[in-house]
Amino acid sequence: MLLPDLREQVLQANLELVRQGLVLFTFGNVSGIARDRGLVVIKPSGVPYDSMTPAHMVITDLSGKIVEGDLRPSSDLPTHLALYIAFAGIGGVAHTHSEYATSWAQARKPVPCFGTTHADYFHGPVPVTDVMKDSEINSDYELNTGHAIVRAFQKIDYSAVPAVLVANHGPFCWGPDAGVAAHTAAILEAVARMAYFTLRINDSADAVGSALHDKHYLRKHGVNAYYGQAEEKK
Ligand SMILES: [Zn+2]
């Protein structure tokens, strides 16, 4: 079996979505990439989480051709592949229909940064894609979903804002590996929920100022990061 460690990591990241209450039934999918091999490991389509094993994971190349696996890959595979191709530094992608993040996606509103929880993880609002055109939906829908995400990041650093809301659909998150991508999906859901409540309490609440936003983001990320233990620094 190819890439046994990555299969296990991708399985565990998929199960983490369930543990965090981010998916219903078989919704949601996580993948991971072995950059040196050009191979992607992704959840199979439609297999219940409680019976999923590493052997169920499907391995494809970056064109989507199945390299190993008897099951069909998640139907969102072309979206994941578009992100791996466009965002060269990422190692994992997670997609959910988690309730609050999806509500913001359906409202077609970016999640503003109202506080330090958001600022710790996302160096800016979490953007929302443009609405997809009928022609993009009618053919190569999942690939075009990936292209819509990439367009939303033309002026945003994907490594500093590792999540997006696909308009009228839901969030995609990414990170250096599948586990971090799944973790980011949980953080996004929490900040989307808090942003919703913030606006319920004060519908004219302002986003945090750049000094506080930068302080929280930059103390955990980048060359001058000092949060956590030295060996945990990235
Ligand atoms: Zn979806």
Short mmCIF file of C-alpha atoms and ligand atoms in Angstrom, two decimals:
data_model
loop_
_atom_site.label_atom_id
_atom_site.label_comp_id
_atom_site.label_asym_id
_atom_site.label_seq_id
_atom_site.Cartn_x
_atom_site.Cartn_y
_atom_site.Cartn_z
CA MET A 1 0.00 0.00 0.00
CA LEU A 2 1.39 3.40 -1.00
CA LEU A 3 1.89 6.18 1.56
CA PRO A 4 0.66 4.34 4.67
CA ASP A 5 1.56 7.19 7.03
CA LEU A 6 -0.23 9.81 4.92
CA ARG A 7 -3.27 7.52 4.62
CA GLU A 8 -3.43 7.28 8.41
CA GLN A 9 -2.93 11.04 8.84
CA VAL A 10 -5.69 11.84 6.33
CA LEU A 11 -8.04 9.32 7.97
CA GLN A 12 -7.40 10.85 11.40
CA ALA A 13 -7.98 14.36 10.05
CA ASN A 14 -11.30 13.26 8.56
CA LEU A 15 -12.30 11.68 11.88
CA GLU A 16 -11.32 14.91 13.65
CA LEU A 17 -14.01 16.73 11.66
CA VAL A 18 -16.53 14.30 13.15
CA ARG A 19 -15.12 14.63 16.67
CA GLN A 20 -15.39 18.41 16.42
CA GLY A 21 -19.01 18.22 15.27
CA LEU A 22 -18.23 19.80 11.92
CA VAL A 23 -19.85 17.22 9.64
CA LEU A 24 -23.18 15.45 9.30
CA PHE A 25 -23.39 11.94 7.79
CA THR A 26 -20.70 11.68 5.11
CA PHE A 27 -20.42 15.42 4.40
CA GLY A 28 -16.97 16.90 4.56
CA ASN A 29 -13.62 15.73 3.30
CA VAL A 30 -9.95 16.11 4.07
CA SER A 31 -6.97 15.34 1.87
CA GLY A 32 -3.21 15.48 2.18
CA ILE A 33 -0.45 15.65 -0.40
CA ALA A 34 2.96 14.01 -0.68
CA ARG A 35 4.64 16.83 -2.60
CA ASP A 36 7.78 14.82 -3.37
CA ARG A 37 5.68 12.12 -5.07
CA GLY A 38 3.01 14.39 -6.57
CA LEU A 39 0.34 12.20 -4.95
CA VAL A 40 -2.79 13.18 -3.06
CA VAL A 41 -4.56 11.03 -0.44
CA ILE A 42 -8.26 11.81 -0.02
CA LYS A 43 -11.33 10.41 1.69
CA PRO A 44 -13.47 8.12 -0.46
CA SER A 45 -16.92 9.27 -1.52
CA GLY A 46 -19.89 8.23 0.58
CA VAL A 47 -18.21 5.81 3.03
CA PRO A 48 -19.51 6.21 6.62
CA TYR A 49 -16.88 7.63 8.95
CA ASP A 50 -17.30 4.90 11.57
CA SER A 51 -16.21 2.17 9.18
CA MET A 52 -13.44 4.08 7.43
CA THR A 53 -9.90 2.67 7.53
CA PRO A 54 -6.60 3.84 6.00
CA ALA A 55 -7.11 1.32 3.18
CA HIS A 56 -10.30 3.12 2.13
CA MET A 57 -8.38 6.31 1.35
CA VAL A 58 -7.92 6.96 -2.36
CA ILE A 59 -4.61 8.04 -3.86
CA THR A 60 -4.56 10.13 -7.04
CA ASP A 61 -2.07 12.18 -8.96
CA LEU A 62 -2.46 15.93 -9.42
CA SER A 63 -4.52 15.39 -12.57
CA GLY A 64 -7.03 13.33 -10.57
CA LYS A 65 -6.06 9.95 -12.00
CA ILE A 66 -6.45 7.20 -9.41
CA VAL A 67 -3.08 5.70 -8.57
CA GLU A 68 -4.25 3.36 -5.80
CA GLY A 69 -7.69 2.61 -4.38
CA ASP A 70 -10.83 0.65 -5.21
CA LEU A 71 -13.31 3.34 -4.18
CA ARG A 72 -14.25 6.57 -5.87
CA PRO A 73 -12.55 9.60 -4.32
CA SER A 74 -14.56 12.39 -2.74
CA SER A 75 -16.44 14.25 -5.45
CA ASP A 76 -14.70 17.45 -4.27
CA LEU A 77 -11.29 16.06 -5.33
CA PRO A 78 -10.92 18.53 -8.26
CA THR A 79 -11.36 21.44 -5.84
CA HIS A 80 -8.61 20.04 -3.59
CA LEU A 81 -6.32 19.51 -6.60
CA ALA A 82 -6.83 23.07 -7.84
CA LEU A 83 -5.79 24.33 -4.40
CA TYR A 84 -2.67 22.11 -4.28
CA ILE A 85 -1.64 23.36 -7.72
CA ALA A 86 -2.26 27.05 -7.02
CA PHE A 87 -1.08 27.16 -3.38
CA ALA A 88 2.33 25.51 -3.58
CA GLY A 89 3.02 25.72 0.16
CA ILE A 90 0.03 23.77 1.44
CA GLY A 91 0.03 20.11 2.46
CA GLY A 92 -3.59 19.49 3.45
CA VAL A 93 -7.12 20.67 2.61
CA ALA A 94 -10.31 20.29 4.68
CA HIS A 95 -13.87 20.99 3.57
CA THR A 96 -16.96 20.99 5.76
CA HIS A 97 -20.51 22.31 5.82
CA SER A 98 -20.13 23.36 9.46
CA GLU A 99 -23.13 25.38 10.54
CA TYR A 100 -21.85 28.86 11.33
CA ALA A 101 -19.14 29.07 8.68
CA THR A 102 -21.64 27.80 6.11
CA SER A 103 -24.19 30.37 7.26
CA TRP A 104 -21.67 33.13 6.51
CA ALA A 105 -20.98 31.48 3.13
CA GLN A 106 -24.69 31.39 2.39
CA ALA A 107 -25.05 35.03 3.40
CA ARG A 108 -22.07 35.69 1.09
CA LYS A 109 -20.33 37.75 3.75
CA PRO A 110 -16.66 37.49 4.75
CA VAL A 111 -16.12 36.71 8.43
CA PRO A 112 -14.76 39.94 9.96
CA CYS A 113 -12.04 39.78 12.57
CA PHE A 114 -13.80 40.92 15.73
CA GLY A 115 -11.25 39.62 18.21
CA THR A 116 -8.02 37.94 19.08
CA THR A 117 -9.24 34.36 18.60
CA HIS A 118 -9.69 35.15 14.92
CA ALA A 119 -6.49 37.23 14.79
CA ASP A 120 -4.45 34.34 16.21
CA TYR A 121 -5.22 32.23 13.14
CA PHE A 122 -6.23 34.48 10.25
CA HIS A 123 -4.36 37.65 9.31
CA GLY A 124 -7.48 39.34 7.94
CA PRO A 125 -11.14 38.61 7.36
CA VAL A 126 -11.97 35.16 5.98
CA PRO A 127 -13.00 36.00 2.41
CA VAL A 128 -15.97 34.77 0.43
CA THR A 129 -15.71 33.79 -3.23
CA ASP A 130 -17.67 35.36 -6.04
CA VAL A 131 -20.91 33.63 -6.94
CA MET A 132 -20.17 31.05 -9.60
CA LYS A 133 -21.60 31.56 -13.07
CA ASP A 134 -24.09 29.07 -14.51
CA SER A 135 -21.49 27.98 -17.05
CA GLU A 136 -19.00 27.25 -14.23
CA ILE A 137 -21.63 25.20 -12.44
CA ASN A 138 -22.82 23.28 -15.48
CA SER A 139 -19.42 21.89 -16.40
CA ASP A 140 -16.39 21.05 -14.29
CA TYR A 141 -18.22 22.39 -11.23
CA GLU A 142 -15.77 21.13 -8.61
CA LEU A 143 -12.73 22.31 -10.59
CA ASN A 144 -14.36 25.70 -11.10
CA THR A 145 -15.03 25.87 -7.37
CA GLY A 146 -11.27 25.60 -6.92
CA HIS A 147 -10.68 28.33 -9.49
CA ALA A 148 -13.19 30.59 -7.70
CA ILE A 149 -11.24 30.08 -4.47
CA VAL A 150 -7.94 30.89 -6.14
CA ARG A 151 -9.43 34.08 -7.66
CA ALA A 152 -10.52 35.17 -4.18
CA PHE A 153 -6.83 35.02 -3.13
CA GLN A 154 -5.37 37.17 -5.90
CA LYS A 155 -4.66 39.89 -3.34
CA ILE A 156 -4.61 37.77 -0.18
CA ASP A 157 -1.73 35.60 1.08
CA TYR A 158 -3.14 32.07 1.32
CA SER A 159 -0.64 31.21 4.04
CA ALA A 160 -1.80 34.11 6.25
CA VAL A 161 -5.51 33.48 5.70
CA PRO A 162 -5.78 29.69 5.46
CA ALA A 163 -9.54 29.48 4.82
CA VAL A 164 -12.26 30.68 2.46
CA LEU A 165 -16.02 30.62 2.25
CA VAL A 166 -17.31 29.39 -1.08
CA ALA A 167 -20.41 31.47 -1.79
CA ASN A 168 -23.66 29.62 -1.06
CA HIS A 169 -21.68 26.48 -0.23
CA GLY A 170 -19.30 26.35 2.72
CA PRO A 171 -15.74 26.63 3.96
CA PHE A 172 -12.51 25.17 2.61
CA CYS A 173 -9.47 25.36 4.90
CA TRP A 174 -5.85 24.38 4.36
CA GLY A 175 -2.52 24.14 6.11
CA PRO A 176 0.89 22.49 6.12
CA ASP A 177 -0.74 19.07 6.55
CA ALA A 178 -4.16 17.42 6.74
CA GLY A 179 -4.31 17.61 10.54
CA VAL A 180 -3.69 21.35 10.61
CA ALA A 181 -6.28 21.86 7.84
CA ALA A 182 -8.89 20.01 9.95
CA HIS A 183 -7.87 22.00 13.04
CA THR A 184 -8.30 25.24 11.08
CA ALA A 185 -11.79 24.10 10.04
CA ALA A 186 -12.69 23.83 13.74
CA ILE A 187 -11.17 27.23 14.54
CA LEU A 188 -13.01 28.82 11.62
CA GLU A 189 -16.30 27.41 12.86
CA ALA A 190 -15.63 28.86 16.32
CA VAL A 191 -14.74 32.32 15.03
CA ALA A 192 -17.69 32.30 12.60
CA ARG A 193 -19.98 31.50 15.53
CA MET A 194 -18.47 34.23 17.70
CA ALA A 195 -18.68 36.77 14.87
CA TYR A 196 -22.36 35.93 14.47
CA PHE A 197 -23.01 36.52 18.17
CA THR A 198 -20.92 39.68 18.16
CA LEU A 199 -23.18 41.19 15.51
CA ARG A 200 -26.29 39.96 17.34
CA ILE A 201 -25.16 41.85 20.45
CA ASN A 202 -23.99 44.94 18.55
CA ASP A 203 -24.86 45.12 14.87
CA SER A 204 -22.42 47.99 14.38
CA ALA A 205 -19.47 46.25 16.08
CA ASP A 206 -16.16 47.18 14.47
CA ALA A 207 -13.43 44.80 13.36
CA VAL A 208 -10.35 44.86 15.60
CA GLY A 209 -7.76 47.50 14.77
CA SER A 210 -4.66 46.51 12.85
CA ALA A 211 -2.38 46.90 15.88
CA LEU A 212 -4.23 44.23 17.88
CA HIS A 213 -4.76 42.06 14.81
CA ASP A 214 -1.06 42.19 13.90
CA LYS A 215 0.03 41.64 17.50
CA HIS A 216 -1.94 38.42 17.84
CA TYR A 217 -1.21 37.07 14.39
CA LEU A 218 2.48 37.90 14.35
CA ARG A 219 3.24 36.60 17.84
CA LYS A 220 2.23 33.13 16.59
CA HIS A 221 3.38 33.28 12.95
CA GLY A 222 6.43 34.41 11.06
CA VAL A 223 10.03 35.15 11.90
CA ASN A 224 9.32 37.11 15.07
CA ALA A 225 6.82 34.66 16.57
CA TYR A 226 7.24 34.11 20.29
CA TYR A 227 4.03 32.31 21.35
CA GLY A 228 4.39 28.73 22.65
CA GLN A 229 7.60 26.77 23.15
CA ALA A 230 10.62 27.37 20.96
CA GLU A 231 10.48 23.97 19.22
CA GLU A 232 6.83 24.52 18.27
CA LYS A 233 7.67 27.61 16.28
CA LYS A 234 7.15 27.30 12.57
ZN ZN B 1 -19.41 20.86 0.08
#
